[in-house]
Amino acid sequence: MTEPRIEEILAELRALGDPKILAVNERHGDNHAVNLTKLRAVAKRLGVDHDLSRELWATGVTEAKLLATLVCRPRLFTADELDAMLRSAGRRRRTNGSSATS
């Protein structure tokens, strides 16, 4: 996977961001601004791509991490990878460092 493809996906996620979705999710302790139905549509278009899922997760962007869980092959992760992913799940970062809607 190439860096430009990741940047294109992140740009798409930023474009899908909705301040109303973010406000609702923040009230529930989450910080993503993309409607999950739209996120699933992106995942369906991308298809299963385990390498892409690793790259998406590595961005640290909440929406990208959610997308990563939809395009991965869970059984291909090692126990150590899953442990590291779970430990990092609490650390959240927006698509541009502050908001997916900017």
Tab-separated table of N, CA and C in Angstrom:
chain	number	residue	atom	x	y	z
A	1	MET	N	0.855	-1.177	0.000
A	1	MET	CA	0.000	0.000	0.000
A	1	MET	C	0.892	1.229	0.000
A	2	THR	N	0.443	2.257	-0.649
A	2	THR	CA	1.263	3.456	-0.742
A	2	THR	C	0.683	4.564	0.110
A	3	GLU	N	1.556	5.466	0.505
A	3	GLU	CA	1.141	6.607	1.325
A	3	GLU	C	0.047	7.430	0.650
A	4	PRO	N	0.135	7.687	-0.661
A	4	PRO	CA	-0.945	8.468	-1.294
A	4	PRO	C	-2.319	7.820	-1.134
A	5	ARG	N	-2.402	6.500	-1.183
A	5	ARG	CA	-3.704	5.841	-1.029
A	5	ARG	C	-4.251	6.091	0.372
A	6	ILE	N	-3.410	5.998	1.382
A	6	ILE	CA	-3.847	6.270	2.755
A	6	ILE	C	-4.327	7.713	2.855
A	7	GLU	N	-3.565	8.631	2.261
A	7	GLU	CA	-3.965	10.045	2.306
A	7	GLU	C	-5.310	10.255	1.608
A	8	GLU	N	-5.541	9.558	0.515
A	8	GLU	CA	-6.830	9.665	-0.185
A	8	GLU	C	-7.968	9.156	0.690
A	9	ILE	N	-7.735	8.056	1.378
A	9	ILE	CA	-8.761	7.500	2.249
A	9	ILE	C	-9.027	8.450	3.420
A	10	LEU	N	-7.973	8.994	4.010
A	10	LEU	CA	-8.153	9.946	5.109
A	10	LEU	C	-8.909	11.188	4.639
A	11	ALA	N	-8.608	11.644	3.426
A	11	ALA	CA	-9.332	12.799	2.873
A	11	ALA	C	-10.809	12.453	2.688
A	12	GLU	N	-11.091	11.243	2.228
A	12	GLU	CA	-12.480	10.817	2.072
A	12	GLU	C	-13.188	10.770	3.425
A	13	LEU	N	-12.503	10.277	4.437
A	13	LEU	CA	-13.097	10.225	5.771
A	13	LEU	C	-13.363	11.628	6.308
A	14	ARG	N	-12.428	12.555	6.050
A	14	ARG	CA	-12.643	13.951	6.467
A	14	ARG	C	-13.872	14.522	5.771
A	15	ALA	N	-14.016	14.221	4.467
A	15	ALA	CA	-15.150	14.740	3.702
A	15	ALA	C	-16.477	14.166	4.198
A	16	LEU	N	-16.442	12.953	4.717
A	16	LEU	CA	-17.661	12.320	5.232
A	16	LEU	C	-18.009	12.772	6.641
A	17	GLY	N	-17.089	13.471	7.289
A	17	GLY	CA	-17.316	13.923	8.657
A	17	GLY	C	-18.510	14.857	8.760
A	18	ASP	N	-19.263	14.706	9.832
A	18	ASP	CA	-20.467	15.506	10.065
A	18	ASP	C	-20.448	15.991	11.511
A	19	PRO	N	-20.477	17.303	11.724
A	19	PRO	CA	-20.423	17.831	13.092
A	19	PRO	C	-21.568	17.321	13.974
A	20	LYS	N	-22.720	17.057	13.382
A	20	LYS	CA	-23.851	16.551	14.168
A	20	LYS	C	-23.565	15.135	14.675
A	21	ILE	N	-22.967	14.306	13.810
A	21	ILE	CA	-22.600	12.942	14.208
A	21	ILE	C	-21.553	13.001	15.321
A	22	LEU	N	-20.576	13.891	15.155
A	22	LEU	CA	-19.537	14.043	16.170
A	22	LEU	C	-20.139	14.449	17.508
A	23	ALA	N	-21.076	15.404	17.494
A	23	ALA	CA	-21.693	15.875	18.740
A	23	ALA	C	-22.420	14.735	19.454
A	24	VAL	N	-23.156	13.943	18.708
A	24	VAL	CA	-23.874	12.805	19.301
A	24	VAL	C	-22.883	11.804	19.864
A	25	ASN	N	-21.868	11.466	19.088
A	25	ASN	CA	-20.892	10.476	19.531
A	25	ASN	C	-20.096	10.953	20.738
A	26	GLU	N	-19.772	12.237	20.778
A	26	GLU	CA	-19.035	12.767	21.933
A	26	GLU	C	-19.853	12.644	23.208
A	27	ARG	N	-21.174	12.804	23.106
A	27	ARG	CA	-22.033	12.637	24.282
A	27	ARG	C	-21.978	11.199	24.798
A	28	HIS	N	-21.638	10.275	23.922
A	28	HIS	CA	-21.554	8.862	24.298
A	28	HIS	C	-20.110	8.409	24.527
A	29	GLY	N	-19.187	9.372	24.597
A	29	GLY	CA	-17.802	9.051	24.900
A	29	GLY	C	-16.959	8.615	23.718
A	30	ASP	N	-17.427	8.885	22.506
A	30	ASP	CA	-16.666	8.516	21.312
A	30	ASP	C	-16.286	9.798	20.586
A	31	ASN	N	-15.365	9.712	19.640
A	31	ASN	CA	-14.934	10.941	18.982
A	31	ASN	C	-14.837	10.810	17.468
A	32	HIS	N	-15.728	10.047	16.868
A	32	HIS	CA	-15.690	9.990	15.411
A	32	HIS	C	-16.888	10.739	14.831
A	33	ALA	N	-16.663	11.326	13.649
A	33	ALA	CA	-17.667	12.188	13.030
A	33	ALA	C	-18.279	11.578	11.781
A	34	VAL	N	-17.952	10.327	11.493
A	34	VAL	CA	-18.455	9.688	10.276
A	34	VAL	C	-19.563	8.712	10.641
A	35	ASN	N	-20.685	8.845	9.959
A	35	ASN	CA	-21.802	7.930	10.119
A	35	ASN	C	-21.322	6.514	9.809
A	36	LEU	N	-21.665	5.573	10.665
A	36	LEU	CA	-21.161	4.207	10.497
A	36	LEU	C	-21.678	3.536	9.229
A	37	THR	N	-22.852	3.893	8.778
A	37	THR	CA	-23.362	3.350	7.516
A	37	THR	C	-22.478	3.801	6.360
A	38	LYS	N	-22.066	5.059	6.385
A	38	LYS	CA	-21.163	5.564	5.343
A	38	LYS	C	-19.793	4.906	5.450
A	39	LEU	N	-19.351	4.672	6.673
A	39	LEU	CA	-18.065	4.015	6.876
A	39	LEU	C	-18.105	2.581	6.342
A	40	ARG	N	-19.214	1.904	6.574
A	40	ARG	CA	-19.364	0.539	6.046
A	40	ARG	C	-19.360	0.535	4.519
A	41	ALA	N	-19.949	1.564	3.907
A	41	ALA	CA	-19.956	1.655	2.443
A	41	ALA	C	-18.533	1.822	1.903
A	42	VAL	N	-17.721	2.616	2.582
A	42	VAL	CA	-16.322	2.779	2.184
A	42	VAL	C	-15.603	1.438	2.308
A	43	ALA	N	-15.839	0.739	3.416
A	43	ALA	CA	-15.207	-0.565	3.626
A	43	ALA	C	-15.621	-1.555	2.545
A	44	LYS	N	-16.868	-1.539	2.182
A	44	LYS	CA	-17.345	-2.464	1.151
A	44	LYS	C	-16.663	-2.177	-0.182
A	45	ARG	N	-16.510	-0.892	-0.493
A	45	ARG	CA	-15.843	-0.518	-1.738
A	45	ARG	C	-14.383	-0.937	-1.742
A	46	LEU	N	-13.718	-0.783	-0.604
A	46	LEU	CA	-12.301	-1.137	-0.499
A	46	LEU	C	-12.099	-2.644	-0.483
A	47	GLY	N	-13.050	-3.366	0.081
A	47	GLY	CA	-12.923	-4.806	0.195
A	47	GLY	C	-11.972	-5.197	1.310
A	48	VAL	N	-11.853	-6.485	1.548
A	48	VAL	CA	-10.965	-6.992	2.595
A	48	VAL	C	-9.522	-6.793	2.137
A	49	ASP	N	-8.760	-6.112	2.963
A	49	ASP	CA	-7.357	-5.827	2.639
A	49	ASP	C	-6.602	-5.704	3.958
A	50	HIS	N	-6.024	-6.792	4.389
A	50	HIS	CA	-5.389	-6.824	5.706
A	50	HIS	C	-4.219	-5.850	5.809
A	51	ASP	N	-3.415	-5.748	4.771
A	51	ASP	CA	-2.290	-4.804	4.810
A	51	ASP	C	-2.788	-3.366	4.939
A	52	LEU	N	-3.838	-3.046	4.199
A	52	LEU	CA	-4.437	-1.714	4.308
A	52	LEU	C	-4.950	-1.483	5.725
A	53	SER	N	-5.559	-2.498	6.321
A	53	SER	CA	-6.089	-2.329	7.680
A	53	SER	C	-4.973	-1.976	8.662
A	54	ARG	N	-3.816	-2.606	8.500
A	54	ARG	CA	-2.681	-2.283	9.380
A	54	ARG	C	-2.247	-0.826	9.194
A	55	GLU	N	-2.204	-0.386	7.952
A	55	GLU	CA	-1.794	0.992	7.679
A	55	GLU	C	-2.825	1.990	8.202
A	56	LEU	N	-4.096	1.671	8.040
A	56	LEU	CA	-5.144	2.550	8.565
A	56	LEU	C	-5.047	2.654	10.079
A	57	TRP	N	-4.859	1.526	10.740
A	57	TRP	CA	-4.755	1.537	12.205
A	57	TRP	C	-3.559	2.376	12.644
A	58	ALA	N	-2.466	2.250	11.929
A	58	ALA	CA	-1.225	2.945	12.300
A	58	ALA	C	-1.355	4.463	12.225
A	59	THR	N	-2.348	4.977	11.501
A	59	THR	CA	-2.526	6.429	11.436
A	59	THR	C	-2.927	7.007	12.784
A	60	GLY	N	-3.575	6.189	13.601
A	60	GLY	CA	-4.042	6.679	14.897
A	60	GLY	C	-5.338	7.463	14.815
A	61	VAL	N	-5.870	7.638	13.631
A	61	VAL	CA	-7.105	8.409	13.419
A	61	VAL	C	-8.295	7.499	13.724
A	62	THR	N	-9.196	7.972	14.576
A	62	THR	CA	-10.317	7.149	15.019
A	62	THR	C	-11.117	6.578	13.860
A	63	GLU	N	-11.490	7.413	12.908
A	63	GLU	CA	-12.282	6.926	11.779
A	63	GLU	C	-11.513	5.890	10.966
A	64	ALA	N	-10.220	6.095	10.808
A	64	ALA	CA	-9.383	5.145	10.070
A	64	ALA	C	-9.263	3.831	10.837
A	65	LYS	N	-9.187	3.906	12.157
A	65	LYS	CA	-9.122	2.696	12.962
A	65	LYS	C	-10.428	1.907	12.860
A	66	LEU	N	-11.545	2.622	12.866
A	66	LEU	CA	-12.838	1.944	12.687
A	66	LEU	C	-12.889	1.267	11.327
A	67	LEU	N	-12.443	1.972	10.300
A	67	LEU	CA	-12.411	1.407	8.956
A	67	LEU	C	-11.478	0.188	8.910
A	68	ALA	N	-10.369	0.272	9.613
A	68	ALA	CA	-9.420	-0.848	9.654
A	68	ALA	C	-10.078	-2.113	10.179
A	69	THR	N	-10.945	-1.966	11.177
A	69	THR	CA	-11.608	-3.155	11.723
A	69	THR	C	-12.586	-3.765	10.728
A	70	LEU	N	-13.026	-2.974	9.757
A	70	LEU	CA	-13.986	-3.468	8.768
A	70	LEU	C	-13.322	-4.103	7.552
A	71	VAL	N	-12.054	-3.799	7.304
A	71	VAL	CA	-11.382	-4.346	6.110
A	71	VAL	C	-10.297	-5.374	6.447
A	72	CYS	N	-10.127	-5.676	7.726
A	72	CYS	CA	-9.063	-6.608	8.125
A	72	CYS	C	-9.519	-8.064	8.050
A	73	ARG	N	-8.554	-8.927	8.183
A	73	ARG	CA	-8.795	-10.363	8.392
A	73	ARG	C	-8.311	-10.645	9.814
A	74	PRO	N	-9.234	-10.642	10.788
A	74	PRO	CA	-8.844	-10.723	12.199
A	74	PRO	C	-7.914	-11.883	12.537
A	75	ARG	N	-8.083	-13.008	11.906
A	75	ARG	CA	-7.254	-14.173	12.245
A	75	ARG	C	-5.802	-14.017	11.822
A	76	LEU	N	-5.520	-13.031	10.990
A	76	LEU	CA	-4.138	-12.823	10.551
A	76	LEU	C	-3.314	-12.010	11.550
A	77	PHE	N	-3.979	-11.387	12.522
A	77	PHE	CA	-3.249	-10.639	13.540
A	77	PHE	C	-2.635	-11.613	14.543
A	78	THR	N	-1.443	-11.284	14.991
A	78	THR	CA	-0.831	-12.077	16.062
A	78	THR	C	-1.418	-11.613	17.391
A	79	ALA	N	-1.212	-12.413	18.413
A	79	ALA	CA	-1.689	-12.044	19.747
A	79	ALA	C	-1.045	-10.727	20.194
A	80	ASP	N	0.235	-10.551	19.894
A	80	ASP	CA	0.928	-9.314	20.269
A	80	ASP	C	0.348	-8.103	19.545
A	81	GLU	N	0.024	-8.272	18.262
A	81	GLU	CA	-0.577	-7.166	17.506
A	81	GLU	C	-1.930	-6.785	18.090
A	82	LEU	N	-2.745	-7.787	18.376
A	82	LEU	CA	-4.062	-7.507	18.952
A	82	LEU	C	-3.939	-6.823	20.308
A	83	ASP	N	-2.986	-7.270	21.112
A	83	ASP	CA	-2.759	-6.653	22.413
A	83	ASP	C	-2.381	-5.181	22.246
A	84	ALA	N	-1.470	-4.904	21.343
A	84	ALA	CA	-1.043	-3.524	21.103
A	84	ALA	C	-2.204	-2.673	20.571
A	85	MET	N	-3.016	-3.259	19.698
A	85	MET	CA	-4.160	-2.523	19.154
A	85	MET	C	-5.159	-2.182	20.256
A	86	LEU	N	-5.448	-3.147	21.110
A	86	LEU	CA	-6.388	-2.892	22.201
A	86	LEU	C	-5.856	-1.831	23.157
A	87	ARG	N	-4.566	-1.884	23.433
A	87	ARG	CA	-3.976	-0.895	24.332
A	87	ARG	C	-4.000	0.509	23.725
A	88	SER	N	-3.867	0.591	22.402
A	88	SER	CA	-3.862	1.904	21.753
A	88	SER	C	-5.270	2.412	21.439
A	89	ALA	N	-6.264	1.551	21.568
A	89	ALA	CA	-7.638	1.940	21.200
A	89	ALA	C	-8.149	3.106	22.023
A	90	GLY	N	-7.664	3.254	23.241
A	90	GLY	CA	-8.109	4.359	24.083
A	90	GLY	C	-7.491	5.691	23.701
A	91	ARG	N	-6.399	5.662	22.950
A	91	ARG	CA	-5.747	6.891	22.505
A	91	ARG	C	-6.363	7.321	21.196
A	92	ARG	N	-7.005	8.470	21.187
A	92	ARG	CA	-7.753	8.890	20.011
A	92	ARG	C	-7.118	10.106	19.358
A	93	ARG	N	-7.205	10.124	18.047
A	93	ARG	CA	-6.705	11.263	17.289
A	93	ARG	C	-7.658	11.515	16.137
A	94	ARG	N	-7.959	12.740	15.889
A	94	ARG	CA	-8.861	13.131	14.809
A	94	ARG	C	-8.126	13.047	13.483
A	95	THR	N	-8.859	13.067	12.371
A	95	THR	CA	-8.260	12.919	11.051
A	95	THR	C	-7.290	14.039	10.708
A	96	ASN	N	-7.472	15.209	11.270
A	96	ASN	CA	-6.531	16.289	10.980
A	96	ASN	C	-5.896	16.803	12.277
A	97	GLY	N	-5.987	16.027	13.322
A	97	GLY	CA	-5.407	16.435	14.593
A	97	GLY	C	-6.401	17.088	15.503
A	98	SER	N	-7.556	17.565	14.966
A	98	SER	CA	-8.525	18.196	15.849
A	98	SER	C	-9.958	17.812	15.514
A	99	SER	N	-10.308	17.740	14.231
A	99	SER	CA	-11.692	17.425	13.878
A	99	SER	C	-11.780	16.871	12.476
A	100	ALA	N	-12.599	15.848	12.303
A	100	ALA	CA	-12.791	15.242	10.983
A	100	ALA	C	-13.639	16.128	10.087
A	101	THR	N	-14.240	17.119	10.652
A	101	THR	CA	-15.151	17.961	9.871
A	101	THR	C	-14.484	19.200	9.314
A	102	SER	N	-13.233	19.424	9.649
A	102	SER	CA	-12.534	20.618	9.147
A	102	SER	C	-12.017	20.405	7.763
